[in-house]
CSV table of C-alpha atoms in Angstrom, one decimal:
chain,number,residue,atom,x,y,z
A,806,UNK,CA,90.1,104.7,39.4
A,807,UNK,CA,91.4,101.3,40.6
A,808,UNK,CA,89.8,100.1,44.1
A,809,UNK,CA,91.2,98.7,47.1
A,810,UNK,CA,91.5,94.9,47.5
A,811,UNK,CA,89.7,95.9,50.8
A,812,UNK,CA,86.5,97.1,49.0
A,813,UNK,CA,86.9,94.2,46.3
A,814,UNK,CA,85.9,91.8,49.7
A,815,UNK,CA,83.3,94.2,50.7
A,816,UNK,CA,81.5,94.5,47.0
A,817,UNK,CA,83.1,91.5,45.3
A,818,UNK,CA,80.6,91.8,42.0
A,819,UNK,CA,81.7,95.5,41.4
A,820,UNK,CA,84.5,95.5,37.9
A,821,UNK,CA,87.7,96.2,38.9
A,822,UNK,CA,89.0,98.7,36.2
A,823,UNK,CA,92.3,99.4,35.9
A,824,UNK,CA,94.7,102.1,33.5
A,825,UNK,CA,96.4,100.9,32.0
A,826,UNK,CA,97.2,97.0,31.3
A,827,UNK,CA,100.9,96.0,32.4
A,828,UNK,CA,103.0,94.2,29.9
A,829,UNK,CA,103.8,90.5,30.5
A,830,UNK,CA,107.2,90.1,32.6
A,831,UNK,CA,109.8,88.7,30.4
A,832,UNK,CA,110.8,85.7,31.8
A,833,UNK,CA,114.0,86.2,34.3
A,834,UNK,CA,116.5,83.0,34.2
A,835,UNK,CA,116.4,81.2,37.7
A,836,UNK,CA,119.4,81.6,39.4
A,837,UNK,CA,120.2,78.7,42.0
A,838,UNK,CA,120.3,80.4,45.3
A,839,UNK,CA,121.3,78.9,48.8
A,840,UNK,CA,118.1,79.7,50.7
A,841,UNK,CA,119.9,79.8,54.5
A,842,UNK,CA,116.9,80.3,56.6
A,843,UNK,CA,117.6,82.9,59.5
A,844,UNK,CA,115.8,82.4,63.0
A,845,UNK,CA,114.9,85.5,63.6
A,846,UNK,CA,114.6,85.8,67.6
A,847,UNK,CA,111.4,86.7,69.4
A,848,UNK,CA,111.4,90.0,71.6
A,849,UNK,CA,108.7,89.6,74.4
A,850,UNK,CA,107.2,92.6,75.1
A,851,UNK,CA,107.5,93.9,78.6
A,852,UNK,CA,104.2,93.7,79.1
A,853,UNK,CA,101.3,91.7,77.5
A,854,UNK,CA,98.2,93.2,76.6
A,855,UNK,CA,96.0,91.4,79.0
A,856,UNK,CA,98.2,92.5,81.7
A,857,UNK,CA,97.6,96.3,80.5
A,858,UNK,CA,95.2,96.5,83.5
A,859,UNK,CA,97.4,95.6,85.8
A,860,UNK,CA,100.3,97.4,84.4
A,861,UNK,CA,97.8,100.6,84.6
A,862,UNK,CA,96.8,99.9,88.0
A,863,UNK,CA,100.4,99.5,89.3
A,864,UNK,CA,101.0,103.0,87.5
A,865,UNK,CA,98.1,103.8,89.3
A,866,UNK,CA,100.0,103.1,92.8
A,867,UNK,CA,103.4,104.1,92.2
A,868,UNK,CA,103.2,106.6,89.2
A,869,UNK,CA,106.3,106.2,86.7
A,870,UNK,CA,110.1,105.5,87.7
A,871,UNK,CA,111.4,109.1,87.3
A,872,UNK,CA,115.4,108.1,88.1
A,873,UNK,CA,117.1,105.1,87.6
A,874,UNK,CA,118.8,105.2,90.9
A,875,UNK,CA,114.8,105.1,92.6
A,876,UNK,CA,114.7,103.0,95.6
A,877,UNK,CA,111.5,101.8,93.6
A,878,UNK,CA,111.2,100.9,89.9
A,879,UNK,CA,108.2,100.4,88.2
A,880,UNK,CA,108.0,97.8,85.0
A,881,UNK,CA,112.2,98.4,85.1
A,882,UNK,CA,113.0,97.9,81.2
A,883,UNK,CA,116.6,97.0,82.1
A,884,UNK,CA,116.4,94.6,84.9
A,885,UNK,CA,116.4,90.8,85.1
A,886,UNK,CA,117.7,88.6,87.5
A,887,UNK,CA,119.4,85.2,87.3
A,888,UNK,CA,116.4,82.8,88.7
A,889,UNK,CA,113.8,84.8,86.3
A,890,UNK,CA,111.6,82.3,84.3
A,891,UNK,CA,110.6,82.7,80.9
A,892,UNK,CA,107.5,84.8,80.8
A,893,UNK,CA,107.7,86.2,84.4
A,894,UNK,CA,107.8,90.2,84.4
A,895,UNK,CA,109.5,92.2,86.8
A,896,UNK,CA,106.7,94.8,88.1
A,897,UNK,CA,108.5,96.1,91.0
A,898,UNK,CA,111.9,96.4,91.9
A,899,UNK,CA,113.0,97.6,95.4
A,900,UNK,CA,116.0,98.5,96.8
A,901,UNK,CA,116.0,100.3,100.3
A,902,UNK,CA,115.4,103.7,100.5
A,903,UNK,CA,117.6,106.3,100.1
A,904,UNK,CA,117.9,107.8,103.3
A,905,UNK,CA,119.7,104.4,104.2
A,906,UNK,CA,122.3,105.1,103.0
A,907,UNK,CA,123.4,108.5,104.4
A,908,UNK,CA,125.3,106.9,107.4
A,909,UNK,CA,128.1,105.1,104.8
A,910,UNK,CA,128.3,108.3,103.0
A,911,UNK,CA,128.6,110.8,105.9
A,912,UNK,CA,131.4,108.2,107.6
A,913,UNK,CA,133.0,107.9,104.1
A,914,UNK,CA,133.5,111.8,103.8
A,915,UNK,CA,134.6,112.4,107.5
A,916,UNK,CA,137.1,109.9,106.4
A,917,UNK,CA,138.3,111.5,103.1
A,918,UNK,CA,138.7,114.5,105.1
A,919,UNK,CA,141.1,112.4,107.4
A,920,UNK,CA,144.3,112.6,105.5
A,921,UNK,CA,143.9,116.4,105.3
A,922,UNK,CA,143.9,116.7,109.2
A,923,UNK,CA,146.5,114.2,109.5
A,924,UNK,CA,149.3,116.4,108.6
A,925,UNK,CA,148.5,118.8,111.8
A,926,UNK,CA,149.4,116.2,114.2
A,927,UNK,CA,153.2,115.6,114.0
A,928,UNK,CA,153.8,111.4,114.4
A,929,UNK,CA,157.9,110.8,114.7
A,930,UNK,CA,158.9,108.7,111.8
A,931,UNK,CA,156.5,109.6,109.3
A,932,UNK,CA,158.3,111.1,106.4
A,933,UNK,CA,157.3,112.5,103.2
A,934,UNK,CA,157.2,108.9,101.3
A,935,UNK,CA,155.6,106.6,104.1
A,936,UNK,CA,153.3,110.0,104.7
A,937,UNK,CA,152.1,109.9,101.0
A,938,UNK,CA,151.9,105.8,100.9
A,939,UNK,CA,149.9,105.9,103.8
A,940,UNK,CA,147.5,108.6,102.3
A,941,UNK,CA,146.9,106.4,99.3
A,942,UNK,CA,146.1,103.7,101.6
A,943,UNK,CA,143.7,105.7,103.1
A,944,UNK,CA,141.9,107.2,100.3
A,945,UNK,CA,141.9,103.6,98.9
A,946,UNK,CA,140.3,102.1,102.0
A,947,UNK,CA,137.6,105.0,101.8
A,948,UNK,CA,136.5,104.3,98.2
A,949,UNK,CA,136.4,100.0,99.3
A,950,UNK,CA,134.3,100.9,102.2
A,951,UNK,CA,132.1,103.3,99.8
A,952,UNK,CA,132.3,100.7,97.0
A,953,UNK,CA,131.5,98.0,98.7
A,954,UNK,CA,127.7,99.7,101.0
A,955,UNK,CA,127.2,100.9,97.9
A,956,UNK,CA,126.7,97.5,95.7
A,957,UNK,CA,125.6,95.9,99.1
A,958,UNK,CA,122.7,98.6,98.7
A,959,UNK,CA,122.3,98.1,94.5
A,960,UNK,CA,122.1,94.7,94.5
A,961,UNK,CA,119.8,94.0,97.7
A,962,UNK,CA,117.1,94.0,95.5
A,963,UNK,CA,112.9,92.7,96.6
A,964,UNK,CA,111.3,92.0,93.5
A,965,UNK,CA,107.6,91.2,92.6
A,966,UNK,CA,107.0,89.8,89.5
A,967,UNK,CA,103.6,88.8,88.1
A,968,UNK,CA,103.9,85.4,89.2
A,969,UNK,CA,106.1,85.8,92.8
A,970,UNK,CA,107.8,87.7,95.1
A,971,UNK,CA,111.8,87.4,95.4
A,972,UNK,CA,114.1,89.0,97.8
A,973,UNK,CA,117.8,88.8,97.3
A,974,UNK,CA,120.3,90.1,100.1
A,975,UNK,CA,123.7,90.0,99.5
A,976,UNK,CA,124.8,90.7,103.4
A,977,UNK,CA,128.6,91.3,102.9
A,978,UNK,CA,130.5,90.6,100.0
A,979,UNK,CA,130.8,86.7,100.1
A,980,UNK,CA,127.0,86.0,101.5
A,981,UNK,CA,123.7,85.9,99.2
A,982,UNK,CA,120.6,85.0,100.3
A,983,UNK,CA,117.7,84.3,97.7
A,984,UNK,CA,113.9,84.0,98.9
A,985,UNK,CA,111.4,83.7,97.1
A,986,UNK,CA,107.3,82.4,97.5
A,987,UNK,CA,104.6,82.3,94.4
A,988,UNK,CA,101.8,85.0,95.1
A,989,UNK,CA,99.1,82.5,95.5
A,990,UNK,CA,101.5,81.0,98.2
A,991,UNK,CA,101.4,84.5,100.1
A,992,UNK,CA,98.9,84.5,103.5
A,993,UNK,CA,99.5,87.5,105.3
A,994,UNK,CA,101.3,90.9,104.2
A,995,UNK,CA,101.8,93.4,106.8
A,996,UNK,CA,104.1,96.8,106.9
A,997,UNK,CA,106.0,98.9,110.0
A,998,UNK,CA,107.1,102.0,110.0
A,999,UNK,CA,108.7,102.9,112.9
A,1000,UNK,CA,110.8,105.8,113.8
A,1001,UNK,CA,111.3,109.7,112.6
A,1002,UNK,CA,112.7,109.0,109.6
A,1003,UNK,CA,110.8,106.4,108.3
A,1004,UNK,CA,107.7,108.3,109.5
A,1005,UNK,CA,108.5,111.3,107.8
A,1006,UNK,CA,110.3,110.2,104.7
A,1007,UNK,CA,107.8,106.9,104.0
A,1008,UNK,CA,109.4,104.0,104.6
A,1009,UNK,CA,109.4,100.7,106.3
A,1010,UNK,CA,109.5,97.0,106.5
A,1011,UNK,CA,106.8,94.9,104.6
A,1012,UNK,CA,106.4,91.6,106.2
A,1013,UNK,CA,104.9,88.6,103.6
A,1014,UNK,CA,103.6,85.4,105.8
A,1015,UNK,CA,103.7,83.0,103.1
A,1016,UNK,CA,102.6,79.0,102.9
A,1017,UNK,CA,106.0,78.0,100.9
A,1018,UNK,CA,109.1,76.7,102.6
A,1019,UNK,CA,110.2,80.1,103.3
A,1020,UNK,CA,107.7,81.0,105.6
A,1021,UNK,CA,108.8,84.8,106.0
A,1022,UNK,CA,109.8,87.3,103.3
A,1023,UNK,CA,110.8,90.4,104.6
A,1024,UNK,CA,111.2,94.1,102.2
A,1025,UNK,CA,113.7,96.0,104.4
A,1026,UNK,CA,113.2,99.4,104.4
A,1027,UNK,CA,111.6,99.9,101.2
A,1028,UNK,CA,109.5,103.0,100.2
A,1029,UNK,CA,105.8,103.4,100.1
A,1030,UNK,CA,105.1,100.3,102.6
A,1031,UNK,CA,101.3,101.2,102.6
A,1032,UNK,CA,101.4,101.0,98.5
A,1033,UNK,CA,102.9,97.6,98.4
A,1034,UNK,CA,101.0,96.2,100.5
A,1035,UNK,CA,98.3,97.0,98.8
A,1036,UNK,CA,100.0,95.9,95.1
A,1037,UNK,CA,100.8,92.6,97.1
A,1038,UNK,CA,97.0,92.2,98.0
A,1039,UNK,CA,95.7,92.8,94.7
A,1040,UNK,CA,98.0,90.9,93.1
A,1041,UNK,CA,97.3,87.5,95.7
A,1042,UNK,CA,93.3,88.6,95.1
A,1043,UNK,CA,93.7,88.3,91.2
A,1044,UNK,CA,95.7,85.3,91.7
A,1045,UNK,CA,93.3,83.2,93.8
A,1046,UNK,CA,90.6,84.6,91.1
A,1047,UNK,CA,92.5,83.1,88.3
A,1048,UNK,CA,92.9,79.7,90.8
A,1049,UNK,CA,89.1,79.9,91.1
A,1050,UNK,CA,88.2,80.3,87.7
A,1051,UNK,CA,91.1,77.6,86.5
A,1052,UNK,CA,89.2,74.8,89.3
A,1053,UNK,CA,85.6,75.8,87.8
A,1054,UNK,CA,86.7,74.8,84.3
B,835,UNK,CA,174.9,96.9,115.3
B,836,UNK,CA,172.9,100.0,115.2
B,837,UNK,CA,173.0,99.9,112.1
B,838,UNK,CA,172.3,96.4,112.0
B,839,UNK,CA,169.1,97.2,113.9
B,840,UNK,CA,168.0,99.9,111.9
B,841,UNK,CA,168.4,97.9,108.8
B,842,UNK,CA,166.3,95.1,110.4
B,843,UNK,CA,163.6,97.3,111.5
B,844,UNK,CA,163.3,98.9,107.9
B,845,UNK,CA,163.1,95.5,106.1
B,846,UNK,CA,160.6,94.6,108.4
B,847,UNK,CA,159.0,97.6,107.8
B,848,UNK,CA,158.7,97.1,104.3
B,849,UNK,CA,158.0,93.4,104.0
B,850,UNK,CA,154.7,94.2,106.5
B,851,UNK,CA,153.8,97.3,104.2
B,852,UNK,CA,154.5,94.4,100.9
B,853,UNK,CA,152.3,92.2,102.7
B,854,UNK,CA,149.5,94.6,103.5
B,855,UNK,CA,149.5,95.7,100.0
B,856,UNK,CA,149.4,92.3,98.3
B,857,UNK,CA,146.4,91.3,101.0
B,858,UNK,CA,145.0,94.5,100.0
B,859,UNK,CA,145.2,93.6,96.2
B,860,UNK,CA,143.6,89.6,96.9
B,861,UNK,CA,140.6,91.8,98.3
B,862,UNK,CA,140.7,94.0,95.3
B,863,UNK,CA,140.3,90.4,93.4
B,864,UNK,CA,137.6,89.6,95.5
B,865,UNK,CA,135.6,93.0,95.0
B,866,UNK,CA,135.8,92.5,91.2
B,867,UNK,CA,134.9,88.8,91.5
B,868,UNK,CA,132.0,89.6,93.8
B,869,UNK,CA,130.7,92.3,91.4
B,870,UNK,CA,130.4,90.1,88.3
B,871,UNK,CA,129.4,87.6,90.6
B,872,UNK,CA,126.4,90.2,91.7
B,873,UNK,CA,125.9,91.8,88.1
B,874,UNK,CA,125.2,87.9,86.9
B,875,UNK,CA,122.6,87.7,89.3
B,876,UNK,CA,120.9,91.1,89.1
B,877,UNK,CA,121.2,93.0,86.1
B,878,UNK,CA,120.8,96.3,85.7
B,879,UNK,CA,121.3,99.6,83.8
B,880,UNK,CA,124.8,100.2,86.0
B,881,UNK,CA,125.9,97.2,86.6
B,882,UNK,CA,129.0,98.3,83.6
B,883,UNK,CA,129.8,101.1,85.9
B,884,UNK,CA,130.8,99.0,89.3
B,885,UNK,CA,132.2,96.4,87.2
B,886,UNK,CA,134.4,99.4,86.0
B,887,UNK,CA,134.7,100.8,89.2
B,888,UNK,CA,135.8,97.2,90.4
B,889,UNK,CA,138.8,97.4,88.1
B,890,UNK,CA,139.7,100.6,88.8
B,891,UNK,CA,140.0,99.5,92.3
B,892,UNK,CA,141.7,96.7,91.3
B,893,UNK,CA,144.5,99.1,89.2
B,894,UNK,CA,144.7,101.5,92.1
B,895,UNK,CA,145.8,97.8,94.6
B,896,UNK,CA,148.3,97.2,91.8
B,897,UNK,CA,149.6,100.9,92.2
B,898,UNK,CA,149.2,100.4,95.9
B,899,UNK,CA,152.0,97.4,95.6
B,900,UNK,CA,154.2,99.4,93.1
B,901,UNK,CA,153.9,102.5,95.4
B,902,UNK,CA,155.5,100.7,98.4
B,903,UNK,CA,158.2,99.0,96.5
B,904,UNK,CA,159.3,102.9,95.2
B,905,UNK,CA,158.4,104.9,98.3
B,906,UNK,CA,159.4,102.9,101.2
């Protein structure tokens, strides 16, 4: 029975004995080939293996992303933003919570129902074309207004990464505001909850003192406050670990 | 003169509704501009979608203009 090359390190002395002895290869006639090599490009994993522990730990905290419309995403495969350096993972991405948004979207169905009550007022001079332009209008008005919250709530994203924590607010459609400070720059996190709803429902404000030029970073109304905090804790702990260690050697 | 009047009043009633709709269509531009704009910056699983949505908007300011010229 023929051995593995595997045991052939192990026991190199042993024979190796084999079948049945293959006949020579007839010599095949070189063809000249254009050898083109291909760059074959490198995928990075999401997460490297000796940030498992911290990857389990954050699981840990937050559990797994269950929808992709959650207020907070955990490890987000999809997601990347513009000022992301190479290397840097996303571990958390936060958008407000939910119940933020129910103001926009109760106001934007009391005013699709408008049109429909419209017609039970009588208004001299509004006839059956100007009546149906002015509908459009309306209905068109309503999707902008629910258009617009809507991305004003998708892209106001707070991110912490393994190396920083970034806050971008887009406040209206022509304003963005990018803030960000390095995790071993951050001095002070502190969360509020104030108020029924975010009492009952778990959300707040996280505040991060930090020591870069931005001296304030501030997670509006993001779930689980108390969690990450505590993520943002660990994560300046491990950080000023890794600084100690790094000025020992 | 009336007539005159009347004729006035409804070609200044149109050229305001013209003019609404074309200021209503450069803020359609805007939305769509803005969305890339945002999807460059943050991107996500949706971010097709409300670009989509974005033109769609945009198609329905187009109708908007077309709609006035026919209507009014």
């Amino acid at each position: 029975m023929p051995r593995s090359k595997d045991l052939d390190t192990i026991a190199p002395d042993d024979l190796i004995v084999v079948d049945s002895v293959p006949e020579p290869k007839k010599p095949t006639p070189v063809k000249k080939t254009v050898v083109v090599k291909k760059t074959v490009p490198v995928i990075e994993e999401p997460v490297v293996a000796s940030d498992n522990i911290l990857a389990q730990k954050i699981y840990d905290i937050f559990g797994h992303t269950k929808s992709p419309f959650s207020a907070a995403l955990v490890f987000p495969k999809v997601f990347s933003f513009a000022e992301q350096n190479d290397g840097e993972v996303v571990l958390l991405a936060l958008r407000s919570h939910w119940f933020t948004n129910t103001s926009w979207i109760l106001m934007a169905i009391f005013m699709f129902t408008v049109p429909s009550l419209v017609p039970l007022i009588p208004i001299p001079g509004l006839d059956g074309g100007l009546r149906i332009l002015l509908s459009f209008t309306w209905y068109l008005i309503t999707f902008a207004y629910s258009f617009e919250k809507f991305i004003s709530w998708y892209f106001d994203v707070s991110i912490v990464t393994n190396r920083r924590v970034v806050d971008i607010d887009f406040n209206n459609l022509l304003d963005k505001k990018f803030s960000e400070a390095e995790l071993s720059k951050i001095q002070d996190i502190s969360s509020r909850v104030s108020g029924v709803s975010q009492t009952f429902l778990n959300y707040g404000t996280v505040l991060i003192q930090t020591a870069a030029e931005q001296n304030v970073i501030v997670f509006e109304k993001v779930p689980f406050p108390g969690k990450i905090t505590k993520l943002l804790q660990d994560l300046r702990f491990s950080e000023s670990e890794k600084d100690k260690d790094g000025g020992q050697e | 003169m009336i007539e005159n009047l009347s004729f006035y009043f409804y070609l200044f009633k149109k050229i305001s509704l013209l003019l609404g709709a074309g200021v209503y269509l450069v803020f359609a531009l805007i939305v769509v501009k803005q969305t890339f704009t945002m999807s460059k910056n943050i991107n996500d699983k949706f971010n097709y979608i409300l670009i989509a949505f974005s033109y769609i908007h945009l198609a329905f300011s187009f109708l908007l203009i077309l709609l006035t010229l026919i209507l009014v």
